[in-house]
Coordinates of C-alpha atoms and ligand atoms in Angstrom, one line a residue:
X990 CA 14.4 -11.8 18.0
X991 CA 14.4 -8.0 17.1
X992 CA 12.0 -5.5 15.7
X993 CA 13.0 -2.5 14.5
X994 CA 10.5 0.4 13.5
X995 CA 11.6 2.8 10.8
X996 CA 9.1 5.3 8.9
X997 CA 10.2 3.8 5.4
X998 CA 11.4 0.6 4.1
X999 CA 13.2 -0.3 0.5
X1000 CA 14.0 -3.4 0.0
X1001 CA 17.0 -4.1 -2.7
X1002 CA 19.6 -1.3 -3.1
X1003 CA 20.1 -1.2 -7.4
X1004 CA 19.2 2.5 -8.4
X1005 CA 15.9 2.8 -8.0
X1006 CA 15.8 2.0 -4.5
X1007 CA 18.8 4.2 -3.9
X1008 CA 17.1 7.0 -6.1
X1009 CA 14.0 6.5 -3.9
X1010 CA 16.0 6.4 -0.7
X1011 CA 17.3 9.8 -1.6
X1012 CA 13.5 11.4 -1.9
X1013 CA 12.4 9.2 1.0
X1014 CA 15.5 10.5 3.3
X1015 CA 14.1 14.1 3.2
X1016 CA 10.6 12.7 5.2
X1017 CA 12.0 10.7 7.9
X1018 CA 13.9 7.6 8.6
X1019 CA 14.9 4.9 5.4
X1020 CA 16.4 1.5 6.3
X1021 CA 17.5 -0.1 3.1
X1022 CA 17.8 -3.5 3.4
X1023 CA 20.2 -5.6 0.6
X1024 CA 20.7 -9.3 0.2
X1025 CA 24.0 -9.2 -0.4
X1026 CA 26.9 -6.4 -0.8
X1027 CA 25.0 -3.1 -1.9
X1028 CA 27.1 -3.3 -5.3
X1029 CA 25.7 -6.5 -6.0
X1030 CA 22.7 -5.7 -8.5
X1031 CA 21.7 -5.8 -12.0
X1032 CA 22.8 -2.2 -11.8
X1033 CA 26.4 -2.6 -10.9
X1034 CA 26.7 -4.5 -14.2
X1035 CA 24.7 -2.8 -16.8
X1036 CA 27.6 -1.7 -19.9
X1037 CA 25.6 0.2 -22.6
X1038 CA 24.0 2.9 -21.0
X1039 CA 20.7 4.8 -20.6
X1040 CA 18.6 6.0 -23.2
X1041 CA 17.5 9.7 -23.1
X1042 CA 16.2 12.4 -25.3
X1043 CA 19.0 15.0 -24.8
X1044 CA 20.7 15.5 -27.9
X1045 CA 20.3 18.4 -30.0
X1046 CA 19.1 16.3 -32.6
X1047 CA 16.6 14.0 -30.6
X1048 CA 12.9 15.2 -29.0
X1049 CA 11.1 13.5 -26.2
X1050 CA 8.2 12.6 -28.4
X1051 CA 10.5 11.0 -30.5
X1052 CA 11.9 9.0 -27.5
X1053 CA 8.3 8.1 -26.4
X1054 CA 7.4 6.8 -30.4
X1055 CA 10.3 4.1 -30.5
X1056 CA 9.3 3.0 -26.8
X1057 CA 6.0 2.7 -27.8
X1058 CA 7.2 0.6 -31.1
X1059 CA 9.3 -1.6 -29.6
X1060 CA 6.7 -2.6 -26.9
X1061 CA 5.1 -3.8 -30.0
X1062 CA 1.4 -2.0 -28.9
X1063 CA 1.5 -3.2 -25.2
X1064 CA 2.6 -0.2 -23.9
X1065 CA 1.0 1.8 -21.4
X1066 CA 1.2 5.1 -23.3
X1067 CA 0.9 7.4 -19.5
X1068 CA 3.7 5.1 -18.2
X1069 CA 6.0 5.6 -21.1
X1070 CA 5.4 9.5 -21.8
X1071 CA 6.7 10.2 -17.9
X1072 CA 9.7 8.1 -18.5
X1073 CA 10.7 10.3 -21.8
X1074 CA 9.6 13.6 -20.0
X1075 CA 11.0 13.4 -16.9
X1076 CA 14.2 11.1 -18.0
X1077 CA 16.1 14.2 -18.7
X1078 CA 15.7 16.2 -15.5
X1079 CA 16.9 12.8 -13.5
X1080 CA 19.6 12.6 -15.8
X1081 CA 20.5 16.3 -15.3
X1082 CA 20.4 15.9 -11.4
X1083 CA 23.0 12.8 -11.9
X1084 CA 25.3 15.2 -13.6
X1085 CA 25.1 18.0 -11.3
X1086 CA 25.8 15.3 -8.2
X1087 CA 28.8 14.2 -10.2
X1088 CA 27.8 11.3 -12.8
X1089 CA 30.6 11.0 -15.5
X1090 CA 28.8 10.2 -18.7
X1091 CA 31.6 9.8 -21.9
X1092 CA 32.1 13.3 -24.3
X1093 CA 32.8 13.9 -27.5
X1094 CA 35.0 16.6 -27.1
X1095 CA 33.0 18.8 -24.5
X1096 CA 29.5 17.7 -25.8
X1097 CA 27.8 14.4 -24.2
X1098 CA 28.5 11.3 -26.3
X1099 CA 25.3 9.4 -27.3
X1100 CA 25.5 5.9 -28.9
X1101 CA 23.3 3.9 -31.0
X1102 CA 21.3 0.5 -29.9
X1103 CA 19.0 -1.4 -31.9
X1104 CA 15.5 0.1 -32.4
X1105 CA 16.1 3.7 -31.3
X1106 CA 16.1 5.8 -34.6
X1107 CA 18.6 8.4 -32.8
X1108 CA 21.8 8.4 -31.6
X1109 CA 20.4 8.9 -27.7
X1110 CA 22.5 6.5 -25.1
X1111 CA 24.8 8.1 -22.7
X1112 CA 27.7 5.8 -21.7
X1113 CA 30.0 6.1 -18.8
X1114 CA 33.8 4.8 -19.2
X1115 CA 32.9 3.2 -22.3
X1116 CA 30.7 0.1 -21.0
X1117 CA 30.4 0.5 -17.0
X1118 CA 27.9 3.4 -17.1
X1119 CA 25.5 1.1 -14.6
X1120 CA 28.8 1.2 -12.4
X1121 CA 29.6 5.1 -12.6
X1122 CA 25.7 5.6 -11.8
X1123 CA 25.8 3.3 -8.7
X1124 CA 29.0 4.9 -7.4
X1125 CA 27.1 8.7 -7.7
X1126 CA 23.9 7.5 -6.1
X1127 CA 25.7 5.4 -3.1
X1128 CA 27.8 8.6 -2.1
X1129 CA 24.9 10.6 -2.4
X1130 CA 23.2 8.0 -0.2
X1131 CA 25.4 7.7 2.3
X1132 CA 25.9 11.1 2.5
X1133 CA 22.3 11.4 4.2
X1134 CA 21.9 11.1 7.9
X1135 CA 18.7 9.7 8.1
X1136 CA 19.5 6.4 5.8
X1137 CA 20.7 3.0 6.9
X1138 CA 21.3 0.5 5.8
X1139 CA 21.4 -3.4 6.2
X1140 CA 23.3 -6.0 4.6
X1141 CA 23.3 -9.2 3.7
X1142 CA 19.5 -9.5 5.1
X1143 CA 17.4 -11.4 2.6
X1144 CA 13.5 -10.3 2.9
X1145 CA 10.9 -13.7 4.2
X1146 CA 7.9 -11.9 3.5
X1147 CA 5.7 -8.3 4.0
X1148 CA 3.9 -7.9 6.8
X1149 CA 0.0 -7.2 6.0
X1150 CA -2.4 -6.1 8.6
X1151 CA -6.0 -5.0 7.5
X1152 CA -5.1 -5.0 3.8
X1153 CA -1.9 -2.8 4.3
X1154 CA 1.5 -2.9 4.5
X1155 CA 3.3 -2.2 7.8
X1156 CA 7.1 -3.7 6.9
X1157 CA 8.6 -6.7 6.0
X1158 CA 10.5 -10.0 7.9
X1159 CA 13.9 -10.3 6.8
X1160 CA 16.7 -12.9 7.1
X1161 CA 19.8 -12.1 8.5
X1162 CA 22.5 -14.3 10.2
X1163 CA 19.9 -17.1 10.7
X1164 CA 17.6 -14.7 12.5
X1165 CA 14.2 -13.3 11.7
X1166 CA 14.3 -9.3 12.4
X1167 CA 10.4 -7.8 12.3
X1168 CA 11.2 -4.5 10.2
X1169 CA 7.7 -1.8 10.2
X1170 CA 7.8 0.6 9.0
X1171 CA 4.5 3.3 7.0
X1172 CA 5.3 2.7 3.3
X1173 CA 7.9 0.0 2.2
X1174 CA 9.2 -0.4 -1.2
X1175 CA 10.2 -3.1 -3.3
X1176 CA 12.9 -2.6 -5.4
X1177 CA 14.2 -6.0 -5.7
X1178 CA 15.5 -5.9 -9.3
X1179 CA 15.1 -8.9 -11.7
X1180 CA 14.6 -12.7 -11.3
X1181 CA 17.0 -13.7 -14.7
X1182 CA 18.3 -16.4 -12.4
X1183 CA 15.3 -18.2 -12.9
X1184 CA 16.8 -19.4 -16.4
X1185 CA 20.1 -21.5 -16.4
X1186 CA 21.9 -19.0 -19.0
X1187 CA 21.4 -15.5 -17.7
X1188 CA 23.0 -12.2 -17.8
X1189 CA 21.5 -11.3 -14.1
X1190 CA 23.8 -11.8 -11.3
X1191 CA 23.2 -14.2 -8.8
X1192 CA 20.9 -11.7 -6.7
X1193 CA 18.5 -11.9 -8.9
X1194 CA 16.4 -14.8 -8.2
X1195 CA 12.8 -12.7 -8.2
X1196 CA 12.1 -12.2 -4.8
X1197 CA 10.3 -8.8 -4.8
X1198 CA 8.2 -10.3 -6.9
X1199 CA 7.1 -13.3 -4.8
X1200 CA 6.8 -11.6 -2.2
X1201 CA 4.6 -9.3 -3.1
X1202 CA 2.5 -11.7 -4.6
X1203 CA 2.3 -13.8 -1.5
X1204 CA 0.9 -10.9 0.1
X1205 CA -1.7 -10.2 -2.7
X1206 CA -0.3 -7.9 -5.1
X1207 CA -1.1 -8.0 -8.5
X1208 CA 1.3 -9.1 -11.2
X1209 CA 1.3 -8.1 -14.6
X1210 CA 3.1 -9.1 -17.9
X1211 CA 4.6 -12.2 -16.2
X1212 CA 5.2 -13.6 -20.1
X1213 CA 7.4 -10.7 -21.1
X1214 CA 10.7 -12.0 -20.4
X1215 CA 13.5 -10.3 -22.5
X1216 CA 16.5 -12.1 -23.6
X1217 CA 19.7 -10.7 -24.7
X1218 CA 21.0 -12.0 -28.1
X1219 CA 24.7 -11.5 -27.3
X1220 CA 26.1 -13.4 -24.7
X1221 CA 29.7 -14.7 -24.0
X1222 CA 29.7 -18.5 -24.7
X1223 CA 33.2 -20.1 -24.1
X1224 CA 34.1 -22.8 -22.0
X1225 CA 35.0 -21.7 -18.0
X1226 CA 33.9 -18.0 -18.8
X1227 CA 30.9 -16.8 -17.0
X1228 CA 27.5 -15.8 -18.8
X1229 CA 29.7 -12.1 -19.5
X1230 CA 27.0 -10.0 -21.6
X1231 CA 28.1 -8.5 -24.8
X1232 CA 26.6 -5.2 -24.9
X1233 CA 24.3 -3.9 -27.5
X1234 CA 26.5 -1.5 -28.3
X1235 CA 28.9 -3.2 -29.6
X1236 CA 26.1 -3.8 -32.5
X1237 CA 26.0 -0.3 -32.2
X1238 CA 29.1 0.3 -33.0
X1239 CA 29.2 -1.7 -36.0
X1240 CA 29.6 -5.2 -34.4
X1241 CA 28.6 -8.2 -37.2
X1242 CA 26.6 -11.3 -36.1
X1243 CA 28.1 -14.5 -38.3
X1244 CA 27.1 -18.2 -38.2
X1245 CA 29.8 -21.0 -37.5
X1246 CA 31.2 -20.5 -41.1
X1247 CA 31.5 -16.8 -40.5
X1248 CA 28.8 -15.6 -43.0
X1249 CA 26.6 -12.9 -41.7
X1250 CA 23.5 -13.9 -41.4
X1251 CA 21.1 -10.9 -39.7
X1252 CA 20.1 -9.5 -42.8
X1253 CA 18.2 -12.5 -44.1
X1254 CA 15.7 -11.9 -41.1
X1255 CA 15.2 -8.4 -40.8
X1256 CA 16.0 -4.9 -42.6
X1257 CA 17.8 -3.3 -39.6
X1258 CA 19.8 -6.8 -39.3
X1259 CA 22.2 -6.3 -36.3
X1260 CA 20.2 -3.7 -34.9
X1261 CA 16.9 -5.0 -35.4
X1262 CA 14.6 -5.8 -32.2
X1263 CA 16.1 -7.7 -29.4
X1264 CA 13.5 -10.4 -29.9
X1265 CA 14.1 -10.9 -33.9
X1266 CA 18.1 -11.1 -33.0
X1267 CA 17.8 -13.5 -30.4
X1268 CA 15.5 -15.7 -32.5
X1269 CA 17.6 -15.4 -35.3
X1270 CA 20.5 -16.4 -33.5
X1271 CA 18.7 -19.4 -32.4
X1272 CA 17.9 -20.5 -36.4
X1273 CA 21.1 -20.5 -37.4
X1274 CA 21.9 -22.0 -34.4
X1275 CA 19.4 -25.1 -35.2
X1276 CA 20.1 -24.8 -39.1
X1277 CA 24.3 -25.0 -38.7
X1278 CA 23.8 -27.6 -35.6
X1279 CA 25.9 -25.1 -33.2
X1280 CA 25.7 -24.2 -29.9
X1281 CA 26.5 -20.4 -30.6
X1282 CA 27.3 -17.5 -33.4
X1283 CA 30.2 -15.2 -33.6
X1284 CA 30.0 -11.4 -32.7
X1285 CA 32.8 -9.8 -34.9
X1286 CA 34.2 -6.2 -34.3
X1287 CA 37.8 -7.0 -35.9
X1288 CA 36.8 -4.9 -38.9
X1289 CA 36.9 -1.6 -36.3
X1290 CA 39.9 0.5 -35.3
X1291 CA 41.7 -1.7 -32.2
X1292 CA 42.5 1.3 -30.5
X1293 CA 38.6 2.3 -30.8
X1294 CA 37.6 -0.8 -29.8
X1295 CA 39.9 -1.0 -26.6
X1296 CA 38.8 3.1 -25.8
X1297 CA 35.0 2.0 -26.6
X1298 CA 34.6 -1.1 -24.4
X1299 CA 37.1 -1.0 -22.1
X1300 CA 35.9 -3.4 -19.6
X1301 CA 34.3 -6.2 -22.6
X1302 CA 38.2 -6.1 -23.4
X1303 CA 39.6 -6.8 -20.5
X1304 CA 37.1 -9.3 -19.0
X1305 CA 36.8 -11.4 -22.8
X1306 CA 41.0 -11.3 -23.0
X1307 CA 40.8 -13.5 -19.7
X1308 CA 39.8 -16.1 -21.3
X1309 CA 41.6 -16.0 -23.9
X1310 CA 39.7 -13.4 -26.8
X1311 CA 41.4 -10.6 -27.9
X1312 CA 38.1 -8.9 -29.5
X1313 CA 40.3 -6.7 -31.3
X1314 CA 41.1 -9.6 -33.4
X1315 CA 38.9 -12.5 -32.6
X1316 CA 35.7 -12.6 -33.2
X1317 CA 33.6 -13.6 -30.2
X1318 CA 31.1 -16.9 -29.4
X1319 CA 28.3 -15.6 -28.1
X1320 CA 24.1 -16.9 -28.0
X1321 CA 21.4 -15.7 -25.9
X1322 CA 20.3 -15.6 -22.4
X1323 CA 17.8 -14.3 -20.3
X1324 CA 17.8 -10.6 -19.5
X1325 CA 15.2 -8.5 -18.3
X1326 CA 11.8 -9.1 -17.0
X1327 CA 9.2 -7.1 -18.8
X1328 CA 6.2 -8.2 -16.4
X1329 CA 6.4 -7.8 -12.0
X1330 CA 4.6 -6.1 -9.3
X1331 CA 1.7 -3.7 -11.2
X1332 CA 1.8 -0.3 -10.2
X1333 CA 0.8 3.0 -10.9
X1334 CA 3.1 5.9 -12.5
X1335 CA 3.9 6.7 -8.5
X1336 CA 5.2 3.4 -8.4
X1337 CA 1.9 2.1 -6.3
X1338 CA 0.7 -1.3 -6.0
X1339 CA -2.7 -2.3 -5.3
X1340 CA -1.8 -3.1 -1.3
X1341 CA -2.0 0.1 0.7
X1342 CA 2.0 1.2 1.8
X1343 CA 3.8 -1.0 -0.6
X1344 CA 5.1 0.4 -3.5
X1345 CA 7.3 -1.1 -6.3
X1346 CA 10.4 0.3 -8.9
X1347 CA 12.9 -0.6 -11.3
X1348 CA 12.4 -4.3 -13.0
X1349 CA 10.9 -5.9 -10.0
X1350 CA 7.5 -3.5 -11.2
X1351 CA 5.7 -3.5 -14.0
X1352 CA 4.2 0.3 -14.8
X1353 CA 3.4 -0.7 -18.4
X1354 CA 6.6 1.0 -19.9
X1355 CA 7.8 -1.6 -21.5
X1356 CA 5.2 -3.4 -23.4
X1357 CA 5.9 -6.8 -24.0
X1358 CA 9.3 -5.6 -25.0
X1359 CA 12.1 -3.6 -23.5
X1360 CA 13.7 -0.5 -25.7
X1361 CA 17.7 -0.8 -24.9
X1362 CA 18.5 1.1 -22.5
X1363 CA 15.4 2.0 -21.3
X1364 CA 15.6 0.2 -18.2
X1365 CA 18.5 2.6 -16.4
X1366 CA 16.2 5.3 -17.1
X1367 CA 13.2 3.7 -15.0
X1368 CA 15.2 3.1 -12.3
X1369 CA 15.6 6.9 -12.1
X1370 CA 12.2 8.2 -12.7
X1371 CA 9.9 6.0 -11.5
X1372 CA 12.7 5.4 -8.0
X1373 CA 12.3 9.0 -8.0
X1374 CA 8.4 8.9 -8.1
X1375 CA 8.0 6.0 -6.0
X1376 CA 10.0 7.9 -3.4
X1377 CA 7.8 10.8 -3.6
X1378 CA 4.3 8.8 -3.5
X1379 CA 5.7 6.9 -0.5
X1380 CA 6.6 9.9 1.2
X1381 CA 3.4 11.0 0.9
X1382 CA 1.4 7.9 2.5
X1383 CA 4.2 7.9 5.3
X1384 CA 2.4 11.2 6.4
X1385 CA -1.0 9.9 6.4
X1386 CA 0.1 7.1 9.0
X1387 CA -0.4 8.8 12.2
X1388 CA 2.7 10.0 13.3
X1389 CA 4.9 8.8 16.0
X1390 CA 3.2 4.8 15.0
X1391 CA 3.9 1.9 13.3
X1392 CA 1.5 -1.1 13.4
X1393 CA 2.4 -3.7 15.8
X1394 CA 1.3 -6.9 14.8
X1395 CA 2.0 -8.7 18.0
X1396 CA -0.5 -6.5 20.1
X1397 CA -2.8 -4.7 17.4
X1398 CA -1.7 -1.3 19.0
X1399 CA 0.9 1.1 17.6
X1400 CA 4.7 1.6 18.9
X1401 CA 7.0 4.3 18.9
X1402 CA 8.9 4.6 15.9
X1403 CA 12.1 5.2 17.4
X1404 CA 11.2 2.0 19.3
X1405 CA 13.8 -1.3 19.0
X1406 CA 12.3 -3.8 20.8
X1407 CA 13.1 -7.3 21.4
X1408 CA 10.2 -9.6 20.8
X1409 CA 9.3 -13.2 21.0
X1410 CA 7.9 -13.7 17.9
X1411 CA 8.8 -16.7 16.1
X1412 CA 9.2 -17.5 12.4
X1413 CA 5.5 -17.7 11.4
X1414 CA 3.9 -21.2 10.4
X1415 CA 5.6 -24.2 11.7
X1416 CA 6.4 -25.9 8.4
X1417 CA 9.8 -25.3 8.6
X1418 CA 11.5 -27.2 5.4
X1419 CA 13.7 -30.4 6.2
X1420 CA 14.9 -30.1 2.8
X1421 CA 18.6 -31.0 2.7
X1422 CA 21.1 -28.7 1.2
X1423 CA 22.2 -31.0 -1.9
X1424 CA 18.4 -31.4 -2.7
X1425 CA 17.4 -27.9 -2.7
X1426 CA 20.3 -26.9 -5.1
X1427 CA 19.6 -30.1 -7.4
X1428 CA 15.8 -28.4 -7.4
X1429 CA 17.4 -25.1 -8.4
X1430 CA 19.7 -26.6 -10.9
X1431 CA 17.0 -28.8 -12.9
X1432 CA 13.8 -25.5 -12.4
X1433 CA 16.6 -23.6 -13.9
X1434 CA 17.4 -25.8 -16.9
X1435 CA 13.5 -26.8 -17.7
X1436 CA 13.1 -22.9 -18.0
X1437 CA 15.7 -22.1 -20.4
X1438 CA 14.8 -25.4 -22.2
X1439 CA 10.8 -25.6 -22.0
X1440 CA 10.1 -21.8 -20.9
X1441 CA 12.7 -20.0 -23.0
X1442 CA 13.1 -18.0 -26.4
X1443 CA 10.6 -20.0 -28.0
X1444 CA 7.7 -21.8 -26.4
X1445 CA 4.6 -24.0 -27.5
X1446 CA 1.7 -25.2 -25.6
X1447 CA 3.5 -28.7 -25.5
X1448 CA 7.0 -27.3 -24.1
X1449 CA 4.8 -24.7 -21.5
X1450 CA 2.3 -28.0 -20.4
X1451 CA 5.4 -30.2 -20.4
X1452 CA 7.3 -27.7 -18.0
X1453 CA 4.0 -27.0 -16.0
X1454 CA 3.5 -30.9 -15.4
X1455 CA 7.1 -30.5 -13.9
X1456 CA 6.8 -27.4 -11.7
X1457 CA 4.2 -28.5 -10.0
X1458 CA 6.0 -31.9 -8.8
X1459 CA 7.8 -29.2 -6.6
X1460 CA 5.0 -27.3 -6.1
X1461 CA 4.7 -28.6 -2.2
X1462 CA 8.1 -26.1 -1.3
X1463 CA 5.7 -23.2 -2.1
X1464 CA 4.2 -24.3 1.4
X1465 CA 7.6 -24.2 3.4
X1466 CA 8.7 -21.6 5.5
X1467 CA 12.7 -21.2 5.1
X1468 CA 15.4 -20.1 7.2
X1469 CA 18.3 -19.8 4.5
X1470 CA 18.7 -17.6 1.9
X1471 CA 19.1 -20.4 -0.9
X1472 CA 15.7 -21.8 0.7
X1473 CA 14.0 -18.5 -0.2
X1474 CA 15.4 -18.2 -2.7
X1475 CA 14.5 -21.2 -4.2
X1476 CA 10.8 -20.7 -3.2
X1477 CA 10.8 -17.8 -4.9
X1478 CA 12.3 -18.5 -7.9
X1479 CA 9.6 -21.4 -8.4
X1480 CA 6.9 -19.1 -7.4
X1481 CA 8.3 -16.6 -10.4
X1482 CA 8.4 -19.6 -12.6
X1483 CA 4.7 -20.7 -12.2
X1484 CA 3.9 -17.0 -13.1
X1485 CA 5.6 -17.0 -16.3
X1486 CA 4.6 -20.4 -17.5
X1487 CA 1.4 -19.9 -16.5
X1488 CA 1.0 -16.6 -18.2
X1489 CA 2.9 -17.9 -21.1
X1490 CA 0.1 -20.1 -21.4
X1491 CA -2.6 -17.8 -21.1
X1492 CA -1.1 -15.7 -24.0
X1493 CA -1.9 -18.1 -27.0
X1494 CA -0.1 -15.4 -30.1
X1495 CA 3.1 -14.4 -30.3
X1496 CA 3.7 -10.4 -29.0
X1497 CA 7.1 -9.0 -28.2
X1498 CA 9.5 -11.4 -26.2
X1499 CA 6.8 -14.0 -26.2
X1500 CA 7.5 -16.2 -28.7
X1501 CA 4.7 -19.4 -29.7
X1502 CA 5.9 -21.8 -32.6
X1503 CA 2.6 -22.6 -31.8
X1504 CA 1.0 -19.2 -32.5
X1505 CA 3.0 -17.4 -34.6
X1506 CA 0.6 -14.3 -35.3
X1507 CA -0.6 -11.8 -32.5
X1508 CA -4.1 -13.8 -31.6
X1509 CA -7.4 -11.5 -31.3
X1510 CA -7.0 -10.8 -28.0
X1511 CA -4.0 -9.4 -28.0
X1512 CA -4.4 -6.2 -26.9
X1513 CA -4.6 -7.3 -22.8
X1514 CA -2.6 -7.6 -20.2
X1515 CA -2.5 -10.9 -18.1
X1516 CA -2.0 -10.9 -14.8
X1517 CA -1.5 -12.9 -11.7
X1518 CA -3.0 -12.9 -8.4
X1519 CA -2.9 -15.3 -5.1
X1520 CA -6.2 -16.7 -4.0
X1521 CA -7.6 -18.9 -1.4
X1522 CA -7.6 -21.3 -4.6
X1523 CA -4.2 -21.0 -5.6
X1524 CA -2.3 -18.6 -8.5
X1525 CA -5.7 -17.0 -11.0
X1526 CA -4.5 -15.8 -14.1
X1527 CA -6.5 -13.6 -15.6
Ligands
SIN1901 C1 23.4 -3.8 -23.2 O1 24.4 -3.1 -22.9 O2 23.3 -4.4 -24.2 C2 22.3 -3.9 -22.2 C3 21.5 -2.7 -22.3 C4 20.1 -3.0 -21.9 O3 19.7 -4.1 -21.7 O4 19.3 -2.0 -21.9

């Protein structure tokens, strides 16, 4: 079994890790370890764009006032004015290393998205400006001697020695490699798989997030899950999201007999919040006994449309929509995770040397709801701020050391070293292969159904009573990735229904039929920690 010694760790390769790698780099040695191909995160796939106060005829404060609204008062207001502040200057390096955002002529384009009240997203060939920022940031990457990197290598758990962290064990090729390292960070992504209709790809089953609370970090928010109003529904075609933008861009919602319907729930209709459209979508769902709505752009210019959202074209005409002139089934799905791994604005958790950015933290920025677009942005600053703070606790470990677990002493960081450590604990799972996808399949499907859009005390106690039928897995060690991942996505799944609990109002994404009004509390934060009892909310 190998151990590798590094000076810095990231685990999960989207843009904030890479943005951190790129700070970390200058400082010593990164290893950046990714499940699966580097492309495959949240990142890679994100169509409308990032949000940013650069137009002539947008301010920062501006920015910072509809972040702040949209997290519907559960903002943390330090969190959100560094995003606005510093969002520019990140987005200004992306351009200077080469980032292709769309133009009007030779000025930046910006775009609209529901609840911005200015024209402020940047797009990059029309709907694949996630894409055009991973291709900058990967050249930049790997343009930097002192990163590696290491593939299809699925993280087990940190390593914590004396309250800190020294590395992490990962997975890969049915072996466990010891990776330490003097600051590691988590920059997992999302865990949108942990809901059978998702826009997440399949990476994104939360393991940053269980991790880290294994190890004792705190989690905050856990009942702040966003989901995305417009999502492909058609039979055989994947879970294909429907950018915002296409709302933006004058996209209609209609019910099954094509009448619009958004305006009889809000003012701002199609661009409303997130929340209100999804929930909407979900009534006239129930009220015309459908399984979806329409999205309808045929009204707008096909040339524009084909220019606009080039890659919502192509992928939609594959199954058989032209959205030039067909209008579109679409209904919800789970998006973003508001809640994850607390942190600082350096992107520090409360465990000494592990740090967390990008979805798998929560810094507060988002409230108990996500502004559009927002979430690029993050990735950037707080990647960029995470790299810095880790940077900076790398140099307070003595140098030249890592901790050893297997002695107590230190080795030399340019030290690979074959050890005999085993994979800790010997409750190895027997579980068989069909039985731990059937376990993902049905934790998946009571989500969406019991934990989803909108939930009650019954639905959240009913879905509870069923977690914790599984809950002995939480106590198996795993040598597979779809083990882990499975223990992790239940682990994610107790933290949301049990926050969702805890929350008795409705704030944000969280929705209770039961509590339709913001309760008296409403103002705190709930968060999630391990004990020697088990998961305390508090
Ligand atoms: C979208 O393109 O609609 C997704 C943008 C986001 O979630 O911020």
């Amino acid at each position: 079994m190998q151990s590798i010694a590094t000076d810095f760790l990231i685990i999960g390769s989207g843009i904030a890790g890479l943005r951190a790698a790129m700070e970390l780099a200058k400082h010593g040695n990164v290893l950046v370890v990714t499940k699966d191909l580097p492309t495959e995160s949240s990142t890679e796939y994100a169509q409308g764009g990032v949000a940013v106060a650069l137009s002539d005829e947008d301010e920062v404060g501006i920015h910072f006032e509809d972040t702040i609204k949209a997290g519907d008062g559960l903002c943390r207001e330090d969190a959100v004015k560094v995003l606005v502040e510093e969002g520019p200057a990140r987005i200004l390096d992306l351009i200077d290393w080469g980032a292709e955002f769309d133009k009007e002529g030779t000025k930046l384009a910006f775009t609209m998205e529901a609840a911005h009240t200015k024209r402020r997203i940047l797009h990059a060939h029309g709907d694949s400006t996630g894409r055009e920022l991973m291709r900058v940031l990967t050249n930049k990457v790997a343009s930097l001697s002192t990163v590696r990197r290491l593939q299809f290598s699925t993280a087990v758990d940190l390593i914590i020695q004396d309250g800190s962290c020294g590395g992490a064990y990962v997975l890969k090729d049915n072996e466990i490699i010891t990776i330490y390292a003097k600051a590691t960070l988590l920059s997992t992504g999302g865990a949108g798989q942990v809901y059978s209709r998702t826009t997440n790809p399949a990476v994104a089953t939360g393991d940053g997030m269980a991790i880290a609370y294994r190890a004792g970090a705190v989690l905050e928010d856990m009942e702040f899950v966003q989901f995305h109003p417009t999502v492909l529904f058609a039979p055989s075609a994947p879970q294909f999201l429907l950018s915002e933008a296409m709302r933006g861009e004058g996209a209609v919602l209609r019910n099954i007999f094509k009448e619009s319907f958004m305006k009889n729930y809000h003012p701002d209709a199609e661009l409303a919040p997130r929340d209100v459209v999804s929930r909407a979508i979900i009534s006239e769902m129930v009220r015309t006994s459908s399984n979806h709505v329409f999205l309808d752009l045929t009204h707008r210019d096909a040339e524009f449309v084909k220019n606009r959202f080039p890659r919502i074209y192509s992928t939609c005409l594959q199954y058989d929509l032209n959205i030039t002139k067909d209008m579109i089934p679409v209904s919800p799905a789970a998006h973003y995770m508001m809640g994850g791994v607390k942190t600082d604005i350096n992107g520090a958790t409360n465990i000494k040397g592990l740090y967390a950015a990008g979805e798998v933290a929560c810094t507060g920025v988002h409230g108990a709801n996500r502004l559009a677009s927002n979430s690029l942005l993050e990735g950037l600053v707080y990647g960029y701020r995470a790299g810095v703070a880790a940077a900076q606790q790398g140099a307070e470990v003595r140098e030249g050391t890592v901790p050893d677990l297997r002695t107590g002493s230190s080795i030399a960081l340019s030290e690979v070293v074959e050890s005999g450590l085993s994979l800790r604990g010997s409750n190895l799972s027997n579980l068989r292969s069909s039985e731990l996808e059937e376990i993902r399949t049905s934790l998946r499907r009571l989500m969406w159904d019991r934990v989803g859009i909108i939930r009650c005390g019954e639905s959240l106690n009913d879905a509870m009573k069923n977690l914790l039928k599984w809950k002995y897995i939480l106590d198996m060690d795993f040598n597979t990735r779809r083990g882990l991942e499975l223990k992790n996505m239940l682990t994610v799944a107790f933290m949301i229904t049990e926050s969702a609990l805890a929350r008795k109002g409705s704030v944000g994404a969280h929705y209770r039929s039961d509590f339709k009004e913001k309760d008296e509390n409403w103002q705190r934060h709930i968060s999630v920690v391990k004990t020697s009892e088990g998961m305390k909310v508090s």
